Amino acid sequence: PLLRGEVETIRDHAISRLPGEAAVRTPDWAYLKPLGPADPDDDPRGPQLYRRPADRAEVLDVSGLHPEAVEE
């Protein structure tokens, strides 16, 4: 349906997983959850939240400013 132009979108989010990280991206947010420290000597990272589309490069973590979005 999408390729034939019958619908504009299929879903409102995308889920991805890379080594050490899982992510959910919506039109408004990008939520990244580390699955463990990148390096065993590093402190574990917490969840990260980025405002989209304003922060497309995912530079400014706003998880502390929007805990309600992190909980979703």
mmCIF file of N, CA, C and O in Angstrom:
data_model
loop_
_atom_site.group_PDB
_atom_site.id
_atom_site.type_symbol
_atom_site.label_atom_id
_atom_site.label_comp_id
_atom_site.label_asym_id
_atom_site.label_seq_id
_atom_site.Cartn_x
_atom_site.Cartn_y
_atom_site.Cartn_z
ATOM 1 N N PRO A 1 0.795 -1.210 0.000
ATOM 2 C CA PRO A 1 0.000 0.000 0.000
ATOM 3 C C PRO A 1 0.843 1.284 0.000
ATOM 4 O O PRO A 1 0.493 2.225 -0.673
ATOM 5 N N LEU A 2 1.940 1.291 0.744
ATOM 6 C CA LEU A 2 2.777 2.488 0.798
ATOM 7 C C LEU A 2 3.412 2.773 -0.556
ATOM 8 O O LEU A 2 3.388 3.911 -1.034
ATOM 9 N N LEU A 3 3.958 1.770 -1.192
ATOM 10 C CA LEU A 3 4.607 1.965 -2.489
ATOM 11 C C LEU A 3 3.618 2.336 -3.585
ATOM 12 O O LEU A 3 3.973 3.032 -4.528
ATOM 13 N N ARG A 4 2.394 1.892 -3.459
ATOM 14 C CA ARG A 4 1.367 2.234 -4.451
ATOM 15 C C ARG A 4 0.727 3.596 -4.168
ATOM 16 O O ARG A 4 -0.129 4.043 -4.920
ATOM 17 N N GLY A 5 1.109 4.243 -3.071
ATOM 18 C CA GLY A 5 0.550 5.543 -2.730
ATOM 19 C C GLY A 5 -0.823 5.472 -2.091
ATOM 20 O O GLY A 5 -1.518 6.479 -2.002
ATOM 21 N N GLU A 6 -1.225 4.311 -1.626
ATOM 22 C CA GLU A 6 -2.543 4.144 -1.022
ATOM 23 C C GLU A 6 -2.587 4.645 0.417
ATOM 24 O O GLU A 6 -3.658 4.957 0.926
ATOM 25 N N VAL A 7 -1.438 4.683 1.072
ATOM 26 C CA VAL A 7 -1.324 5.234 2.425
ATOM 27 C C VAL A 7 -0.053 6.072 2.488
ATOM 28 O O VAL A 7 0.880 5.861 1.726
ATOM 29 N N GLU A 8 -0.028 7.046 3.410
ATOM 30 C CA GLU A 8 1.159 7.895 3.554
ATOM 31 C C GLU A 8 2.168 7.294 4.520
ATOM 32 O O GLU A 8 3.362 7.455 4.349
ATOM 33 N N THR A 9 1.686 6.640 5.564
ATOM 34 C CA THR A 9 2.570 6.003 6.530
ATOM 35 C C THR A 9 1.976 4.662 6.945
ATOM 36 O O THR A 9 0.763 4.445 6.833
ATOM 37 N N ILE A 10 2.832 3.815 7.443
ATOM 38 C CA ILE A 10 2.368 2.522 7.941
ATOM 39 C C ILE A 10 2.242 2.558 9.454
ATOM 40 O O ILE A 10 1.293 2.065 10.030
ATOM 41 N N ARG A 11 3.222 3.156 10.123
ATOM 42 C CA ARG A 11 3.175 3.299 11.579
ATOM 43 C C ARG A 11 3.838 4.613 11.964
ATOM 44 O O ARG A 11 4.530 5.218 11.157
ATOM 45 N N ASP A 12 3.632 5.023 13.199
ATOM 46 C CA ASP A 12 4.147 6.320 13.638
ATOM 47 C C ASP A 12 5.455 6.213 14.408
ATOM 48 O O ASP A 12 5.866 7.152 15.067
ATOM 49 N N HIS A 13 6.128 5.062 14.328
ATOM 50 C CA HIS A 13 7.389 4.898 15.035
ATOM 51 C C HIS A 13 8.280 3.896 14.292
ATOM 52 O O HIS A 13 7.807 3.144 13.444
ATOM 53 N N ALA A 14 9.560 3.955 14.631
ATOM 54 C CA ALA A 14 10.525 2.991 14.103
ATOM 55 C C ALA A 14 11.331 2.453 15.278
ATOM 56 O O ALA A 14 11.692 3.210 16.183
ATOM 57 N N ILE A 15 11.588 1.172 15.258
ATOM 58 C CA ILE A 15 12.373 0.525 16.305
ATOM 59 C C ILE A 15 13.635 -0.027 15.663
ATOM 60 O O ILE A 15 13.569 -0.658 14.601
ATOM 61 N N SER A 16 14.768 0.218 16.295
ATOM 62 C CA SER A 16 16.026 -0.298 15.767
ATOM 63 C C SER A 16 16.893 -0.811 16.913
ATOM 64 O O SER A 16 16.699 -0.445 18.071
ATOM 65 N N ARG A 17 17.835 -1.646 16.548
ATOM 66 C CA ARG A 17 18.779 -2.153 17.538
ATOM 67 C C ARG A 17 20.148 -2.271 16.892
ATOM 68 O O ARG A 17 20.288 -2.821 15.804
ATOM 69 N N LEU A 18 21.117 -1.721 17.583
ATOM 70 C CA LEU A 18 22.511 -1.817 17.185
ATOM 71 C C LEU A 18 23.251 -2.519 18.312
ATOM 72 O O LEU A 18 22.720 -2.643 19.416
ATOM 73 N N PRO A 19 24.470 -2.957 18.081
ATOM 74 C CA PRO A 19 25.214 -3.546 19.195
ATOM 75 C C PRO A 19 25.297 -2.558 20.367
ATOM 76 O O PRO A 19 25.744 -1.422 20.205
ATOM 77 N N GLY A 20 24.778 -2.960 21.497
ATOM 78 C CA GLY A 20 24.850 -2.128 22.694
ATOM 79 C C GLY A 20 23.759 -1.090 22.850
ATOM 80 O O GLY A 20 23.758 -0.324 23.816
ATOM 81 N N GLU A 21 22.787 -1.017 21.917
ATOM 82 C CA GLU A 21 21.783 0.043 22.002
ATOM 83 C C GLU A 21 20.504 -0.341 21.268
ATOM 84 O O GLU A 21 20.550 -0.917 20.189
ATOM 85 N N ALA A 22 19.372 -0.001 21.866
ATOM 86 C CA ALA A 22 18.075 -0.131 21.207
ATOM 87 C C ALA A 22 17.472 1.267 21.126
ATOM 88 O O ALA A 22 17.758 2.126 21.962
ATOM 89 N N ALA A 23 16.648 1.520 20.119
ATOM 90 C CA ALA A 23 16.086 2.855 19.942
ATOM 91 C C ALA A 23 14.654 2.772 19.433
ATOM 92 O O ALA A 23 14.298 1.865 18.688
ATOM 93 N N VAL A 24 13.855 3.748 19.859
ATOM 94 C CA VAL A 24 12.514 3.961 19.328
ATOM 95 C C VAL A 24 12.478 5.407 18.866
ATOM 96 O O VAL A 24 12.795 6.321 19.627
ATOM 97 N N ARG A 25 12.083 5.608 17.621
ATOM 98 C CA ARG A 25 12.012 6.961 17.067
ATOM 99 C C ARG A 25 10.589 7.222 16.590
ATOM 100 O O ARG A 25 10.003 6.395 15.906
ATOM 101 N N THR A 26 10.068 8.384 16.983
ATOM 102 C CA THR A 26 8.761 8.847 16.539
ATOM 103 C C THR A 26 8.978 10.192 15.851
ATOM 104 O O THR A 26 10.090 10.723 15.869
ATOM 105 N N PRO A 27 7.945 10.778 15.270
ATOM 106 C CA PRO A 27 8.129 12.107 14.691
ATOM 107 C C PRO A 27 8.562 13.159 15.725
ATOM 108 O O PRO A 27 9.212 14.134 15.378
ATOM 109 N N ASP A 28 8.217 12.944 17.017
ATOM 110 C CA ASP A 28 8.534 13.936 18.048
ATOM 111 C C ASP A 28 9.764 13.618 18.888
ATOM 112 O O ASP A 28 10.384 14.522 19.437
ATOM 113 N N TRP A 29 10.113 12.343 19.037
ATOM 114 C CA TRP A 29 11.168 11.932 19.962
ATOM 115 C C TRP A 29 12.058 10.849 19.364
ATOM 116 O O TRP A 29 11.632 10.069 18.525
ATOM 117 N N ALA A 30 13.291 10.799 19.885
ATOM 118 C CA ALA A 30 14.186 9.665 19.655
ATOM 119 C C ALA A 30 14.617 9.197 21.041
ATOM 120 O O ALA A 30 15.214 9.960 21.805
ATOM 121 N N TYR A 31 14.271 7.965 21.388
ATOM 122 C CA TYR A 31 14.600 7.388 22.691
ATOM 123 C C TYR A 31 15.628 6.286 22.476
ATOM 124 O O TYR A 31 15.382 5.348 21.713
ATOM 125 N N LEU A 32 16.773 6.412 23.129
ATOM 126 C CA LEU A 32 17.836 5.428 23.010
ATOM 127 C C LEU A 32 18.070 4.784 24.363
ATOM 128 O O LEU A 32 18.208 5.483 25.373
ATOM 129 N N LYS A 33 18.119 3.471 24.381
ATOM 130 C CA LYS A 33 18.351 2.738 25.622
ATOM 131 C C LYS A 33 19.602 1.891 25.456
ATOM 132 O O LYS A 33 19.625 0.959 24.654
ATOM 133 N N PRO A 34 20.646 2.227 26.215
ATOM 134 C CA PRO A 34 21.850 1.397 26.161
ATOM 135 C C PRO A 34 21.556 0.003 26.699
ATOM 136 O O PRO A 34 20.794 -0.167 27.642
ATOM 137 N N LEU A 35 22.158 -0.989 26.093
ATOM 138 C CA LEU A 35 21.970 -2.365 26.522
ATOM 139 C C LEU A 35 23.164 -2.859 27.334
ATOM 140 O O LEU A 35 23.301 -4.027 27.588
ATOM 141 N N GLY A 36 24.028 -1.938 27.724
ATOM 142 C CA GLY A 36 25.216 -2.250 28.509
ATOM 143 C C GLY A 36 26.287 -1.229 28.202
ATOM 144 O O GLY A 36 26.172 -0.469 27.243
ATOM 145 N N PRO A 37 27.328 -1.160 29.000
ATOM 146 C CA PRO A 37 28.388 -0.183 28.713
ATOM 147 C C PRO A 37 29.107 -0.528 27.412
ATOM 148 O O PRO A 37 29.310 -1.707 27.102
ATOM 149 N N ALA A 38 29.448 0.504 26.658
ATOM 150 C CA ALA A 38 30.176 0.297 25.407
ATOM 151 C C ALA A 38 31.539 -0.326 25.686
ATOM 152 O O ALA A 38 32.031 -1.137 24.927
ATOM 153 N N ASP A 39 32.129 0.060 26.779
ATOM 154 C CA ASP A 39 33.428 -0.452 27.200
ATOM 155 C C ASP A 39 33.276 -0.916 28.642
ATOM 156 O O ASP A 39 32.711 -0.201 29.462
ATOM 157 N N PRO A 40 33.753 -2.096 28.994
ATOM 158 C CA PRO A 40 33.578 -2.581 30.365
ATOM 159 C C PRO A 40 34.137 -1.637 31.440
ATOM 160 O O PRO A 40 33.694 -1.668 32.578
ATOM 161 N N ASP A 41 35.088 -0.797 31.079
ATOM 162 C CA ASP A 41 35.661 0.149 32.040
ATOM 163 C C ASP A 41 34.831 1.425 32.168
ATOM 164 O O ASP A 41 35.066 2.220 33.067
ATOM 165 N N ASP A 42 33.872 1.646 31.265
ATOM 166 C CA ASP A 42 33.033 2.844 31.300
ATOM 167 C C ASP A 42 31.876 2.661 32.273
ATOM 168 O O ASP A 42 31.413 1.542 32.506
ATOM 169 N N ASP A 43 31.391 3.771 32.807
ATOM 170 C CA ASP A 43 30.169 3.737 33.602
ATOM 171 C C ASP A 43 29.001 3.468 32.658
ATOM 172 O O ASP A 43 28.989 3.956 31.520
ATOM 173 N N PRO A 44 28.017 2.716 33.100
ATOM 174 C CA PRO A 44 26.863 2.476 32.227
ATOM 175 C C PRO A 44 26.110 3.778 31.941
ATOM 176 O O PRO A 44 25.996 4.640 32.805
ATOM 177 N N ARG A 45 25.653 3.917 30.717
ATOM 178 C CA ARG A 45 24.860 5.085 30.324
ATOM 179 C C ARG A 45 23.405 4.842 30.649
ATOM 180 O O ARG A 45 22.935 3.719 30.622
ATOM 181 N N GLY A 46 22.699 5.912 30.925
ATOM 182 C CA GLY A 46 21.267 5.820 31.138
ATOM 183 C C GLY A 46 20.531 6.035 29.831
ATOM 184 O O GLY A 46 21.134 6.314 28.797
ATOM 185 N N PRO A 47 19.213 5.925 29.855
ATOM 186 C CA PRO A 47 18.416 6.200 28.654
ATOM 187 C C PRO A 47 18.623 7.643 28.203
ATOM 188 O O PRO A 47 18.849 8.530 29.015
ATOM 189 N N GLN A 48 18.525 7.843 26.915
ATOM 190 C CA GLN A 48 18.681 9.173 26.330
ATOM 191 C C GLN A 48 17.441 9.512 25.522
ATOM 192 O O GLN A 48 16.848 8.644 24.886
ATOM 193 N N LEU A 49 17.072 10.792 25.548
ATOM 194 C CA LEU A 49 15.895 11.259 24.823
ATOM 195 C C LEU A 49 16.267 12.510 24.048
ATOM 196 O O LEU A 49 16.874 13.436 24.597
ATOM 197 N N TYR A 50 15.905 12.532 22.784
ATOM 198 C CA TYR A 50 16.206 13.680 21.924
ATOM 199 C C TYR A 50 14.916 14.179 21.293
ATOM 200 O O TYR A 50 14.048 13.403 20.911
ATOM 201 N N ARG A 51 14.796 15.494 21.179
ATOM 202 C CA ARG A 51 13.609 16.141 20.613
ATOM 203 C C ARG A 51 13.755 16.191 19.106
ATOM 204 O O ARG A 51 14.744 16.682 18.580
ATOM 205 N N ARG A 52 12.766 15.657 18.414
ATOM 206 C CA ARG A 52 12.776 15.701 16.967
ATOM 207 C C ARG A 52 11.667 16.610 16.490
ATOM 208 O O ARG A 52 10.665 16.732 17.173
ATOM 209 N N PRO A 53 11.764 17.235 15.394
ATOM 210 C CA PRO A 53 12.882 17.238 14.454
ATOM 211 C C PRO A 53 13.951 18.275 14.789
ATOM 212 O O PRO A 53 14.933 18.396 14.077
ATOM 213 N N ALA A 54 13.783 19.009 15.883
ATOM 214 C CA ALA A 54 14.723 20.088 16.211
ATOM 215 C C ALA A 54 16.157 19.590 16.396
ATOM 216 O O ALA A 54 17.101 20.300 16.047
ATOM 217 N N ASP A 55 16.348 18.397 16.932
ATOM 218 C CA ASP A 55 17.688 17.867 17.207
ATOM 219 C C ASP A 55 17.920 16.607 16.384
ATOM 220 O O ASP A 55 18.056 15.510 16.893
ATOM 221 N N ARG A 56 17.961 16.768 15.077
ATOM 222 C CA ARG A 56 18.132 15.616 14.179
ATOM 223 C C ARG A 56 19.461 14.896 14.399
ATOM 224 O O ARG A 56 19.569 13.702 14.180
ATOM 225 N N ALA A 57 20.480 15.619 14.846
ATOM 226 C CA ALA A 57 21.799 15.023 15.072
ATOM 227 C C ALA A 57 21.867 14.287 16.416
ATOM 228 O O ALA A 57 22.866 13.653 16.711
ATOM 229 N N GLU A 58 20.818 14.379 17.214
ATOM 230 C CA GLU A 58 20.741 13.719 18.520
ATOM 231 C C GLU A 58 21.949 14.084 19.381
ATOM 232 O O GLU A 58 22.724 13.237 19.807
ATOM 233 N N VAL A 59 22.052 15.380 19.667
ATOM 234 C CA VAL A 59 23.173 15.923 20.437
ATOM 235 C C VAL A 59 22.752 16.301 21.854
ATOM 236 O O VAL A 59 23.490 16.062 22.800
ATOM 237 N N LEU A 60 21.564 16.876 22.019
ATOM 238 C CA LEU A 60 21.126 17.399 23.311
ATOM 239 C C LEU A 60 20.150 16.432 23.973
ATOM 240 O O LEU A 60 18.983 16.347 23.602
ATOM 241 N N ASP A 61 20.624 15.686 24.963
ATOM 242 C CA ASP A 61 19.795 14.724 25.694
ATOM 243 C C ASP A 61 18.854 15.492 26.617
ATOM 244 O O ASP A 61 19.295 16.201 27.512
ATOM 245 N N VAL A 62 17.543 15.352 26.402
ATOM 246 C CA VAL A 62 16.551 16.070 27.204
ATOM 247 C C VAL A 62 15.764 15.122 28.108
ATOM 248 O O VAL A 62 14.676 15.467 28.575
ATOM 249 N N SER A 63 16.321 13.950 28.401
ATOM 250 C CA SER A 63 15.594 12.975 29.221
ATOM 251 C C SER A 63 15.296 13.520 30.612
ATOM 252 O O SER A 63 14.250 13.211 31.178
ATOM 253 N N GLY A 64 16.165 14.342 31.171
ATOM 254 C CA GLY A 64 15.915 14.930 32.481
ATOM 255 C C GLY A 64 14.826 15.979 32.463
ATOM 256 O O GLY A 64 14.157 16.210 33.476
ATOM 257 N N LEU A 65 14.602 16.601 31.313
ATOM 258 C CA LEU A 65 13.574 17.640 31.180
ATOM 259 C C LEU A 65 12.200 17.060 30.861
ATOM 260 O O LEU A 65 11.185 17.722 31.065
ATOM 261 N N HIS A 66 12.161 15.845 30.331
ATOM 262 C CA HIS A 66 10.900 15.232 29.907
ATOM 263 C C HIS A 66 10.786 13.796 30.423
ATOM 264 O O HIS A 66 10.688 12.845 29.636
ATOM 265 N N PRO A 67 10.776 13.596 31.742
ATOM 266 C CA PRO A 67 10.691 12.234 32.272
ATOM 267 C C PRO A 67 9.400 11.506 31.863
ATOM 268 O O PRO A 67 9.396 10.286 31.761
ATOM 269 N N GLU A 68 8.343 12.247 31.601
ATOM 270 C CA GLU A 68 7.093 11.612 31.181
ATOM 271 C C GLU A 68 7.240 10.943 29.821
ATOM 272 O O GLU A 68 6.664 9.877 29.578
ATOM 273 N N ALA A 69 8.017 11.522 28.938
ATOM 274 C CA ALA A 69 8.243 10.920 27.627
ATOM 275 C C ALA A 69 9.142 9.690 27.742
ATOM 276 O O ALA A 69 8.953 8.712 27.025
ATOM 277 N N VAL A 70 10.084 9.731 28.673
ATOM 278 C CA VAL A 70 10.965 8.570 28.888
ATOM 279 C C VAL A 70 10.155 7.400 29.427
ATOM 280 O O VAL A 70 10.350 6.254 29.023
ATOM 281 N N GLU A 71 9.201 7.677 30.296
ATOM 282 C CA GLU A 71 8.375 6.615 30.881
ATOM 283 C C GLU A 71 7.431 5.970 29.882
ATOM 284 O O GLU A 71 7.042 4.831 30.054
ATOM 285 N N GLU A 72 7.030 6.703 28.840
ATOM 286 C CA GLU A 72 6.134 6.138 27.832
ATOM 287 C C GLU A 72 6.793 4.968 27.195
ATOM 288 O O GLU A 72 6.310 4.018 26.780
#
